Short mmCIF file of C-alpha atoms in Angstrom, two decimals:
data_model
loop_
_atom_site.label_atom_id
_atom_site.label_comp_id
_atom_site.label_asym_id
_atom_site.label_seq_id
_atom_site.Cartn_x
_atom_site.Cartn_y
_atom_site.Cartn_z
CA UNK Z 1 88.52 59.96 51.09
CA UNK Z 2 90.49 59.64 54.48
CA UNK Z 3 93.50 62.13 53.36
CA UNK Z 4 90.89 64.70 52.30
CA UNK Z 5 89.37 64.35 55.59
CA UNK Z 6 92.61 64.57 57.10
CA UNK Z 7 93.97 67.77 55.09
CA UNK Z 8 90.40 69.10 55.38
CA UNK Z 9 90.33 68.54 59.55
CA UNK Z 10 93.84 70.17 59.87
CA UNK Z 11 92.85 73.06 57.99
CA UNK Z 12 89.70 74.00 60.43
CA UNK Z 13 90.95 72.65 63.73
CA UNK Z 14 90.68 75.21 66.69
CA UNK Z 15 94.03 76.94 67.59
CA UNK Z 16 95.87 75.17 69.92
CA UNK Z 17 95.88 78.62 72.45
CA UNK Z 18 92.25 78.90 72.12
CA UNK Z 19 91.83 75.11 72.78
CA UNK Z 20 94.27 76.34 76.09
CA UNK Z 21 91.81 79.27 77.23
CA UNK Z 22 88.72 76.87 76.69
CA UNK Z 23 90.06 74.29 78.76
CA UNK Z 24 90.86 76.56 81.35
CA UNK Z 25 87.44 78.63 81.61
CA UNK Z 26 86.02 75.40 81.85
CA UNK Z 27 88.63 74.26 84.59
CA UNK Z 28 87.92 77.67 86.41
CA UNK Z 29 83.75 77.28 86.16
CA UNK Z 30 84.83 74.08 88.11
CA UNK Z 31 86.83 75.51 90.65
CA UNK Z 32 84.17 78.25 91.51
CA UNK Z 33 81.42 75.75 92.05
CA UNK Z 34 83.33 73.52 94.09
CA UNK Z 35 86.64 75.13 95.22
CA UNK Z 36 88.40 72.02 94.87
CA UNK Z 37 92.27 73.13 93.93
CA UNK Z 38 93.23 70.61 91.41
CA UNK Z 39 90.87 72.92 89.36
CA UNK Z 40 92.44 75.89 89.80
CA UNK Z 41 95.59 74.28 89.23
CA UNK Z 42 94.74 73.06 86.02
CA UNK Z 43 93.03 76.29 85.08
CA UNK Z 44 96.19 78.33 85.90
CA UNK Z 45 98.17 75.80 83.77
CA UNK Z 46 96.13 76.29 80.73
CA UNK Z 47 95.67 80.10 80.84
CA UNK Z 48 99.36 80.07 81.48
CA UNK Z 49 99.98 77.79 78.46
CA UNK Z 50 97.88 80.18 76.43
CA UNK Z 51 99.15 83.20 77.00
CA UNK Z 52 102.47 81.72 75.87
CA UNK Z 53 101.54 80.53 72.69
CA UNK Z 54 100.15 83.94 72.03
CA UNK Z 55 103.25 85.48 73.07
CA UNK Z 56 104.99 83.57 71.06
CA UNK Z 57 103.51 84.00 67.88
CA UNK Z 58 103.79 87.67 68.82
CA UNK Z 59 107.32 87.31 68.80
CA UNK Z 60 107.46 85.81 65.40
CA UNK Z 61 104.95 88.71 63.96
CA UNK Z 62 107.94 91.51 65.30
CA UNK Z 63 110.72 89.79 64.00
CA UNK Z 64 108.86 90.05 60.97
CA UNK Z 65 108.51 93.68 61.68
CA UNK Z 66 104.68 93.08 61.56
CA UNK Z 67 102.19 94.92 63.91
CA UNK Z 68 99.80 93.16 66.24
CA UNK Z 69 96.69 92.21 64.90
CA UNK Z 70 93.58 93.79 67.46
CA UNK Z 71 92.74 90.29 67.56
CA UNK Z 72 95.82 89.22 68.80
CA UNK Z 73 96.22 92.06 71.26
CA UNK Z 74 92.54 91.45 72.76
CA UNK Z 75 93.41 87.90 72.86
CA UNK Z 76 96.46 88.33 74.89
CA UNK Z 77 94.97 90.87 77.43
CA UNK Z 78 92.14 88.20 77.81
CA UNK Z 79 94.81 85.91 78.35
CA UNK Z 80 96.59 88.06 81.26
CA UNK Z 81 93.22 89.11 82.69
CA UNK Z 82 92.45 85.02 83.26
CA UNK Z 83 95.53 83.97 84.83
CA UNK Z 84 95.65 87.50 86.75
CA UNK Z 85 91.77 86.18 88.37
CA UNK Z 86 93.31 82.44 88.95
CA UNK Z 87 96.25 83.81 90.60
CA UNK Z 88 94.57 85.86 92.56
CA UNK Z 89 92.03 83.29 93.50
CA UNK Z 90 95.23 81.09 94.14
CA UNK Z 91 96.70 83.71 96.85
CA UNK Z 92 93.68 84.02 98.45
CA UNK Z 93 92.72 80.25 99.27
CA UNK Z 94 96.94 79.82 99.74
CA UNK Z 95 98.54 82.99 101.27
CA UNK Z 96 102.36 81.66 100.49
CA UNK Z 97 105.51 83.92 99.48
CA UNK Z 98 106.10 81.88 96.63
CA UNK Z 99 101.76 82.46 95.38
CA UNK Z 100 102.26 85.88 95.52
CA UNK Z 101 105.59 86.16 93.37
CA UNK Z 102 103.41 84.24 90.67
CA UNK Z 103 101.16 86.79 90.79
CA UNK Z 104 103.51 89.83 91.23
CA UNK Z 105 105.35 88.64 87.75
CA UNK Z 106 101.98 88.26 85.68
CA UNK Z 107 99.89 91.29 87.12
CA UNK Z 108 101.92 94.32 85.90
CA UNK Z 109 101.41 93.19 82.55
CA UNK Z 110 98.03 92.91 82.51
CA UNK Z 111 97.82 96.37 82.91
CA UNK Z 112 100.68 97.55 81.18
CA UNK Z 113 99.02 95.41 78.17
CA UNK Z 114 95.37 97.62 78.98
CA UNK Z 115 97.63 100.80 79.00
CA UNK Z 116 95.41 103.54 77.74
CA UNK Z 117 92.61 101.45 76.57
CA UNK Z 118 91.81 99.57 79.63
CA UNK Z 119 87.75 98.56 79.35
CA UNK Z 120 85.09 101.37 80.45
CA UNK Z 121 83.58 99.22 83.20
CA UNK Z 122 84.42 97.68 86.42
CA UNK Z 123 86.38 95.52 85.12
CA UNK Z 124 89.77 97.64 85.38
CA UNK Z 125 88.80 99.40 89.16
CA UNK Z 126 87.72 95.79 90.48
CA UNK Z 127 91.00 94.25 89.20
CA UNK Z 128 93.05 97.29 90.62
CA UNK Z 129 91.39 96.83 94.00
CA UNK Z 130 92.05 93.11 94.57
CA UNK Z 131 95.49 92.97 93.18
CA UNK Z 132 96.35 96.03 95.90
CA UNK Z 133 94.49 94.11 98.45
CA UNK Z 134 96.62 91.34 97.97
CA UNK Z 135 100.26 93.37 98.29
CA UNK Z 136 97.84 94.88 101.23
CA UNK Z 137 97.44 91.59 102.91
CA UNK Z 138 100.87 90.15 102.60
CA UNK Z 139 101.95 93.77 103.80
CA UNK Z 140 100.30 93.26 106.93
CA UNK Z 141 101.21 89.49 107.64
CA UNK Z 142 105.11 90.83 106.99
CA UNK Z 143 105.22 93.14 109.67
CA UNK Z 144 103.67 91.29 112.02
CA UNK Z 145 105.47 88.32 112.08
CA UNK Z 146 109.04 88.36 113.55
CA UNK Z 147 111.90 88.34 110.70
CA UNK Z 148 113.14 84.90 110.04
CA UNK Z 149 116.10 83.43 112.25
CA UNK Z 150 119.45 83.37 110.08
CA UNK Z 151 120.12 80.12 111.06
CA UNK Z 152 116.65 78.71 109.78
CA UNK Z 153 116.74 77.73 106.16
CA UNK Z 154 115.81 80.13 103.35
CA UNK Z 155 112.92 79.94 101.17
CA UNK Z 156 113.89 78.41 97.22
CA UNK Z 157 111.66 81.35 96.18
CA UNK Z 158 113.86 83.95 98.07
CA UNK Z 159 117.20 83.24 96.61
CA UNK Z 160 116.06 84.67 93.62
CA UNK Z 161 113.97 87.52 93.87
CA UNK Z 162 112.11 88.80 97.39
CA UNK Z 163 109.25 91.27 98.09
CA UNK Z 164 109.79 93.40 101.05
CA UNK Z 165 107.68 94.95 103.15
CA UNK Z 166 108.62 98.25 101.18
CA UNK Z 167 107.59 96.43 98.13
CA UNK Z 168 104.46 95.26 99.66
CA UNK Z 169 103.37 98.32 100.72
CA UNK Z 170 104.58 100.63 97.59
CA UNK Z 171 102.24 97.97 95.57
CA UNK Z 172 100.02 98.19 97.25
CA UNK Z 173 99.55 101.96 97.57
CA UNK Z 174 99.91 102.97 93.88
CA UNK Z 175 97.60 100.26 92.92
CA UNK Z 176 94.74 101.82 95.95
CA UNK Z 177 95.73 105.23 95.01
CA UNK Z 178 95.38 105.04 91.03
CA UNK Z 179 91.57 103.99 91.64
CA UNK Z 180 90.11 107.28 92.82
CA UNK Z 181 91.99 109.34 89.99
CA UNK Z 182 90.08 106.77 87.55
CA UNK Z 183 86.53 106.94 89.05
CA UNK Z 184 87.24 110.58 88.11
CA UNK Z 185 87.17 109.22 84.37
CA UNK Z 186 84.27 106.80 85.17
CA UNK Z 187 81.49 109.63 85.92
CA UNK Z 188 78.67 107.99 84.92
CA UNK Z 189 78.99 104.95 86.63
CA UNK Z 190 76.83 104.08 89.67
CA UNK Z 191 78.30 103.13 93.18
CA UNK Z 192 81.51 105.36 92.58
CA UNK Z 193 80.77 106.84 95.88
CA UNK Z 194 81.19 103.41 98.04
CA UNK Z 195 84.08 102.13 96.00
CA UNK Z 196 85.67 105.75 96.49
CA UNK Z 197 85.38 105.36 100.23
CA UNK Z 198 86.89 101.80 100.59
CA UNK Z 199 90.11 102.94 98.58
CA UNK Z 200 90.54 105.63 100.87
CA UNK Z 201 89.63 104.02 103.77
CA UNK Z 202 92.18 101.30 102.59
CA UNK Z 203 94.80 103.52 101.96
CA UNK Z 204 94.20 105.33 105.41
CA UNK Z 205 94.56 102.35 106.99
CA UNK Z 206 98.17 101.44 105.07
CA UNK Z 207 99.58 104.93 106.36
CA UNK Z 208 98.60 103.79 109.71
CA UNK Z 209 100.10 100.15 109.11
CA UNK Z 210 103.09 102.35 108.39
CA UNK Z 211 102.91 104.24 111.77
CA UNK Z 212 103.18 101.53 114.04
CA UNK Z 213 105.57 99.61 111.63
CA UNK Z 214 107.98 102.85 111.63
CA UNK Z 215 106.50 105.37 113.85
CA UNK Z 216 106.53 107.77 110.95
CA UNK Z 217 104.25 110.75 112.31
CA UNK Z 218 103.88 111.94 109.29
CA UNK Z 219 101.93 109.13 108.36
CA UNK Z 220 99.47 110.10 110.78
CA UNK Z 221 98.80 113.07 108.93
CA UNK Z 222 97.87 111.55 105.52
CA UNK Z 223 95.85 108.63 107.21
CA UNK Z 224 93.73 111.24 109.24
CA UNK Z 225 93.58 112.99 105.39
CA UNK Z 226 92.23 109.73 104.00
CA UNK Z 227 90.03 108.75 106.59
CA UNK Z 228 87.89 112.32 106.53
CA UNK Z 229 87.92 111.92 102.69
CA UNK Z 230 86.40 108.19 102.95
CA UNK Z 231 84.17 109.50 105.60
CA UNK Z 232 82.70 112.00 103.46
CA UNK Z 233 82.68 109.36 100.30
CA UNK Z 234 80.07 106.80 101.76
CA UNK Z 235 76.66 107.02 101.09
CA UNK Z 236 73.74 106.75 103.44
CA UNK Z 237 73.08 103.25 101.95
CA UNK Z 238 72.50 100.65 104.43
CA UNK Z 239 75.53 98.48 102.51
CA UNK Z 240 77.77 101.34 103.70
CA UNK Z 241 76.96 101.92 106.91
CA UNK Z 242 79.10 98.97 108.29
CA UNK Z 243 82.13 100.50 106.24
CA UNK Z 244 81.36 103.78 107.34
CA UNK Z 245 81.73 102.80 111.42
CA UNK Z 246 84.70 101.33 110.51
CA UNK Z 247 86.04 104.04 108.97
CA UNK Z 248 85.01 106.18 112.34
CA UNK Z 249 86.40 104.02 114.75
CA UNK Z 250 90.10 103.47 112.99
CA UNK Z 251 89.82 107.47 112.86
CA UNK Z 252 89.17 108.40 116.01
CA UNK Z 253 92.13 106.00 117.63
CA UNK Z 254 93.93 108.08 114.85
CA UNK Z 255 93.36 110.97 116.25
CA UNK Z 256 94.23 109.97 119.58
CA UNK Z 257 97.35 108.68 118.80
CA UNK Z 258 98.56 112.06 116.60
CA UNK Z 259 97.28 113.63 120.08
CA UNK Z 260 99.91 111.52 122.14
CA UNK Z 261 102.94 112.56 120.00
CA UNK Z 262 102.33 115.99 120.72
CA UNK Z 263 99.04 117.35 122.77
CA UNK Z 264 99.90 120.52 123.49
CA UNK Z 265 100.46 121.08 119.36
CA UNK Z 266 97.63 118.91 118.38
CA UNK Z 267 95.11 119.40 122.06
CA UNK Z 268 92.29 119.42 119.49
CA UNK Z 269 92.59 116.14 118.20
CA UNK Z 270 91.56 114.56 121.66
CA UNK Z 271 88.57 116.69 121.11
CA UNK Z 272 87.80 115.51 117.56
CA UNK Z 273 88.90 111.61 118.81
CA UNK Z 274 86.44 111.98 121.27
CA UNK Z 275 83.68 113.07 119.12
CA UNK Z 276 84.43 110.55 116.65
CA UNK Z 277 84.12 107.85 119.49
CA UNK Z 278 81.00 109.33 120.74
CA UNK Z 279 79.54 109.03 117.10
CA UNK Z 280 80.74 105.27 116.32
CA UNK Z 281 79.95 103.71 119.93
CA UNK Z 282 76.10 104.83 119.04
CA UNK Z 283 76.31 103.25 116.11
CA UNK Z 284 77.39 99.62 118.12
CA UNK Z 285 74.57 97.32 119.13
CA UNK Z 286 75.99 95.95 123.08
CA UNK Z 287 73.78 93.68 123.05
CA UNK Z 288 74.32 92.18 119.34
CA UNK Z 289 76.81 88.92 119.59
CA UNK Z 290 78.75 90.23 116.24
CA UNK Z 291 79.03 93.68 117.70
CA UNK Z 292 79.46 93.42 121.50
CA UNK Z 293 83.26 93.17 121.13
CA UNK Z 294 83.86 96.03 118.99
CA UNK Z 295 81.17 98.03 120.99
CA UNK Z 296 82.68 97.08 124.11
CA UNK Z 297 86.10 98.18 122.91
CA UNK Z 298 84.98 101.46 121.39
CA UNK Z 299 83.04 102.27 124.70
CA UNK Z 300 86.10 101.73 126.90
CA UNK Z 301 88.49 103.92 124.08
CA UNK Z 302 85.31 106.93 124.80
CA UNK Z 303 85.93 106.60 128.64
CA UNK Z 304 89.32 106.81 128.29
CA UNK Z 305 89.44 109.95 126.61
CA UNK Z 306 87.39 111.64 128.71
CA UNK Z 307 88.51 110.50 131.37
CA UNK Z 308 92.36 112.19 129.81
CA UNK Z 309 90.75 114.83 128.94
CA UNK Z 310 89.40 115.70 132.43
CA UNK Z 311 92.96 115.45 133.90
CA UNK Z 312 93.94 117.44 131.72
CA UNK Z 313 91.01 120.44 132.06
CA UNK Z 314 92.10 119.56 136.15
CA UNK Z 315 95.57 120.49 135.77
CA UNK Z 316 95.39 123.35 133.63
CA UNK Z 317 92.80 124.90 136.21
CA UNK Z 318 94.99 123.45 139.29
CA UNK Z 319 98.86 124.01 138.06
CA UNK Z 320 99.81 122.86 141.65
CA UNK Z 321 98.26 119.29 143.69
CA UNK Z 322 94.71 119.77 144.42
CA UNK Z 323 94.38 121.25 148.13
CA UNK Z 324 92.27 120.07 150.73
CA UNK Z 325 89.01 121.37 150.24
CA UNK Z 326 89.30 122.92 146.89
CA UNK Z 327 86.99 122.36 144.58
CA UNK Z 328 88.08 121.90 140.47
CA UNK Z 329 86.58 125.27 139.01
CA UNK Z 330 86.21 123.61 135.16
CA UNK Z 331 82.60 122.30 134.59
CA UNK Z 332 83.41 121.15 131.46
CA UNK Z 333 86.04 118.90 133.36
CA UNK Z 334 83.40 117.78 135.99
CA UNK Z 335 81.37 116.65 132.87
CA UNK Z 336 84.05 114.60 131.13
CA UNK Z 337 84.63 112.94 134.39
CA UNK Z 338 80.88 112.03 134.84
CA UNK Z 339 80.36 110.90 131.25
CA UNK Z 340 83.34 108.80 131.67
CA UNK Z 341 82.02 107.27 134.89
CA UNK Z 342 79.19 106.42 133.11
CA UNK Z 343 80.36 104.81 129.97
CA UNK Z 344 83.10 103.12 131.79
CA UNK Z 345 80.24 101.59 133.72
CA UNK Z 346 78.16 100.70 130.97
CA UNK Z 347 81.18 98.81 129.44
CA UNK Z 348 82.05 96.73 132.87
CA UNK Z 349 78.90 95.88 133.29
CA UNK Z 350 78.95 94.19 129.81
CA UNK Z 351 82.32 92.78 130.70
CA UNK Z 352 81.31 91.19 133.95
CA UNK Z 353 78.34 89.67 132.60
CA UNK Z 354 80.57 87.84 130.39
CA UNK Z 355 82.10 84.50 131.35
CA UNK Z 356 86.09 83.96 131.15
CA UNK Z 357 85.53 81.85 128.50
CA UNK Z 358 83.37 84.28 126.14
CA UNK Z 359 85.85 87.06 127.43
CA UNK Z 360 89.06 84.83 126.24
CA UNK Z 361 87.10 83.73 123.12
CA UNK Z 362 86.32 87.49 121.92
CA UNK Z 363 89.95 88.14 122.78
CA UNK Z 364 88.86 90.66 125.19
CA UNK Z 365 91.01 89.54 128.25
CA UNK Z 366 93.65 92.53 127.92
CA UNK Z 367 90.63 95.02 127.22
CA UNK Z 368 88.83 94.04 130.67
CA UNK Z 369 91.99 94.17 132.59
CA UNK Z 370 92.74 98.13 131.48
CA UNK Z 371 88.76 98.99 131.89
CA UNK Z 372 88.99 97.05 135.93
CA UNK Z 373 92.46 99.42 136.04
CA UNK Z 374 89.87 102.38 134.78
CA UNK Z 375 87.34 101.66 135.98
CA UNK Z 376 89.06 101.95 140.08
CA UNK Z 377 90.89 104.95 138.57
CA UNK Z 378 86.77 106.75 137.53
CA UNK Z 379 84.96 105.20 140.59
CA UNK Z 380 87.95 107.02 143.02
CA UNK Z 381 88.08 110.27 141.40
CA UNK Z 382 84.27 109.76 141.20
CA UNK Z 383 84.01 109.70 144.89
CA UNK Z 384 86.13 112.16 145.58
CA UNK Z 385 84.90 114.53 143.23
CA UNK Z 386 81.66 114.19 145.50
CA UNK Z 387 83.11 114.22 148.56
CA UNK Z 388 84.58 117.67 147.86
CA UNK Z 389 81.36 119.03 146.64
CA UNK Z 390 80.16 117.97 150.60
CA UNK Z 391 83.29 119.46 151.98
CA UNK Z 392 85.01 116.68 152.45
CA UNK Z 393 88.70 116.12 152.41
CA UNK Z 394 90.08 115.60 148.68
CA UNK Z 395 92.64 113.49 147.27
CA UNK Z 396 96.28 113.70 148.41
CA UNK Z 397 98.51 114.75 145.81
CA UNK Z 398 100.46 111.32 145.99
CA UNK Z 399 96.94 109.60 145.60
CA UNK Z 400 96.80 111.50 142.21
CA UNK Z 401 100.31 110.77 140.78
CA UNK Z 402 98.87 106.94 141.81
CA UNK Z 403 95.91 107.91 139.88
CA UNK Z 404 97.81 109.27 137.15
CA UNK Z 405 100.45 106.18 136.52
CA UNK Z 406 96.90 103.66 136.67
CA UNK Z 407 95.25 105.85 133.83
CA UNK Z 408 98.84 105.47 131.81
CA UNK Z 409 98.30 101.85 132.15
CA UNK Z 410 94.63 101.78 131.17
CA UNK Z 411 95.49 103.19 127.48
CA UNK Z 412 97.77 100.71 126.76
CA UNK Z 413 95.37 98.51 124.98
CA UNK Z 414 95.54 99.99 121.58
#
């Protein structure tokens, strides 16, 4: 009776790679409800140990010049779509070169497995997304820490194979930029809009990575490109609005900055930077804790501006230093100048009544040193400005290159 039960067991026991993927949706149910990493070790070790067995009796079914089976195939991509999660859930708790190669070598053929049939559902955008915000986040940690010493010792995973920042940020953008072109195949599925938006807004935000990493102006261009598009994506949903003044505020300092490489080319973007700050600062609650910083921040970036582009308006009415007694003929300048006073005030006042600790905690000590240097630079030209309008002597013209050099400083902090 035993040797039937044995032959008779054998015959119905569960394949040993869909024992593997059992064990290791089990191990990964633990891991989410308690985030404790032997877990998601062991889960990673028995996706991984399933996916081989079902590569390997792939391999046997070709060298016997045999198709896949669908079953097989689905299994497989099931397989890579597991570990792909794990990994990713790996890099994410544990940020490390060598996490990242794990999931560099497994993720391209997870979708090279999908190819054309790749599920109708969110499945395929949502795994697009996080894989690219991965290459995203390691992109940004690589150029902003200093390259490693030659004399300090290499990484084991290095000697091998390395992902540069290039890499990093190639991944990165083909995996963003392949999203929007297949929302444009998902029609009929709801929230297209938002997820729309934070692609572009991500991939915006890579081109500007790739500014200040290279100073490529030309990245400028296609970030400002991105941004409108995002801007125009987001819904009026109160779940986008957060992303949305995001989006506003990273594209106005966009603006600004394509301004500085060339304003008398590109004089309008101070106008549209402007206008973009004027729209996101309203949007900032001063007196919310979560907010105050970025408000604060955004509110000195608006003063700024106008304050630039009242010199500016000055000096193209005045070619020449401003004489005793004359009086700047541009009302629109006069304007910028008082607007700036005024939300240059608003934000020192919120700065003062701030203690050095809170100030050094929020990480705004650099930001309230350039708005004291604006803030003398507004409240002098402020004075004057009046002073002139009483017939009272104005400022010197080596007062205003003074002025001039303080304002340079003051837009340093971006």
């Amino acid at each position: 009776m035993r040797p039937f039960l044995s032959v008779f067991w054998c015959c119905y026991k569960e394949d040993p790679a869909d024992e593997a993927y059992d064990k290791g949706l089990r191990s990964y149910e633990r891991y989410m409800a308690n985030h404790q990493p032997e877990y998601l070790h062991d889960t990673i070790q028995n996706f991984q140990s399933c996916l081989d067995l079902h590569l390997e009796t792939r391999r046997d079914s070709r060298a016997r010049r045999e198709p896949d089976s669908p079953d097989l195939s689905e299994k497989i991509v099931r397989a890579y779509l597991m570990l792909t999660m794990a990994l990713l859930s790996q890099y994410e708790k544990q940020p490390t070169l060598a996490n990242l190669q794990h999931l560099a070598r497994v993720e391209p053929n997870l979708f090279m497995e999908w190819g054309t049939k790749r599920p109708r559902n969110y499945t395929y955008l949502s795994m697009l997304y996080n894989v690219a915000t991965a290459y995203n986040r390691a992109y940004l940690q690589a150029i902003s820490q200093p390259p490693p010493s030659p004399t300090s010792p290499s990484d084991p995973a290095n000697d091998t194979w390395s992902l540069s920042p290039i890499d990093l940020y190639q991944r990165a953008h083909i995996g963003f930029g392949q999203i929007p072109h297949a929302l444009n195949a998902e029609s009929g599925m709801s929230g297209m809009s938002s997820m729309r938006g934070m692609v572009l807004s991500r991939l915006a935000n890579l081109e500007v990575l790739r500014y200040y990493e290279r100073g490529a102006t030309y990245a400028l261009d296609t970030a400002i490109s991105y941004f409108k598009e995002a801007v125009q994506s987001f819904s009026i949903l109160p779940a986008d609005r957060l992303l949305l003044r995001e989006c506003l505020d990273i594209l106005a300092t966009a603006y600004y900055k394509r301004f500085e490489i060339d304003p008398a080319r590109n004089h309008q973007d101070l106008d549209n930077s402007i206008s973009y700050y004027r729209n996101v600062q309203s949007q900032y609650n001063e007196q919310h804790g979560a907010e105050k910083m970025a408000w604060i921040k955004c509110s000195h970036h608006l003063a700024t501006m106008l304050y630039k582009r009242y010199e500016i308006n000055l000096q193209h009415n005045h070619p020449g230093p401003v004489g005793n007694g004359e009086l700047p003929a541009n009302r629109a300048a006069l304007e910028d100048l008082k607007n700036a006073h005024d939300v240059g005030k608003e934000a020192k006042n919120v700065l003062d009544a701030l203690t050095d600790d809170i100030i050094s905690r929020l990480g705004l000590r650099e930001t309230k040193e350039h708005e004291d240097k604006l803030w003398g630079v507004l409240a002098q030209h402020s004075t004057h400005t009046s002073a002139q309008s009483s017939r009272q002597p104005s400022p010197t013209p080596s007062s205003n290159r003074i002025r001039r050099k303080q304002f340079k400083a003051s837009i340093c902090c971006w």
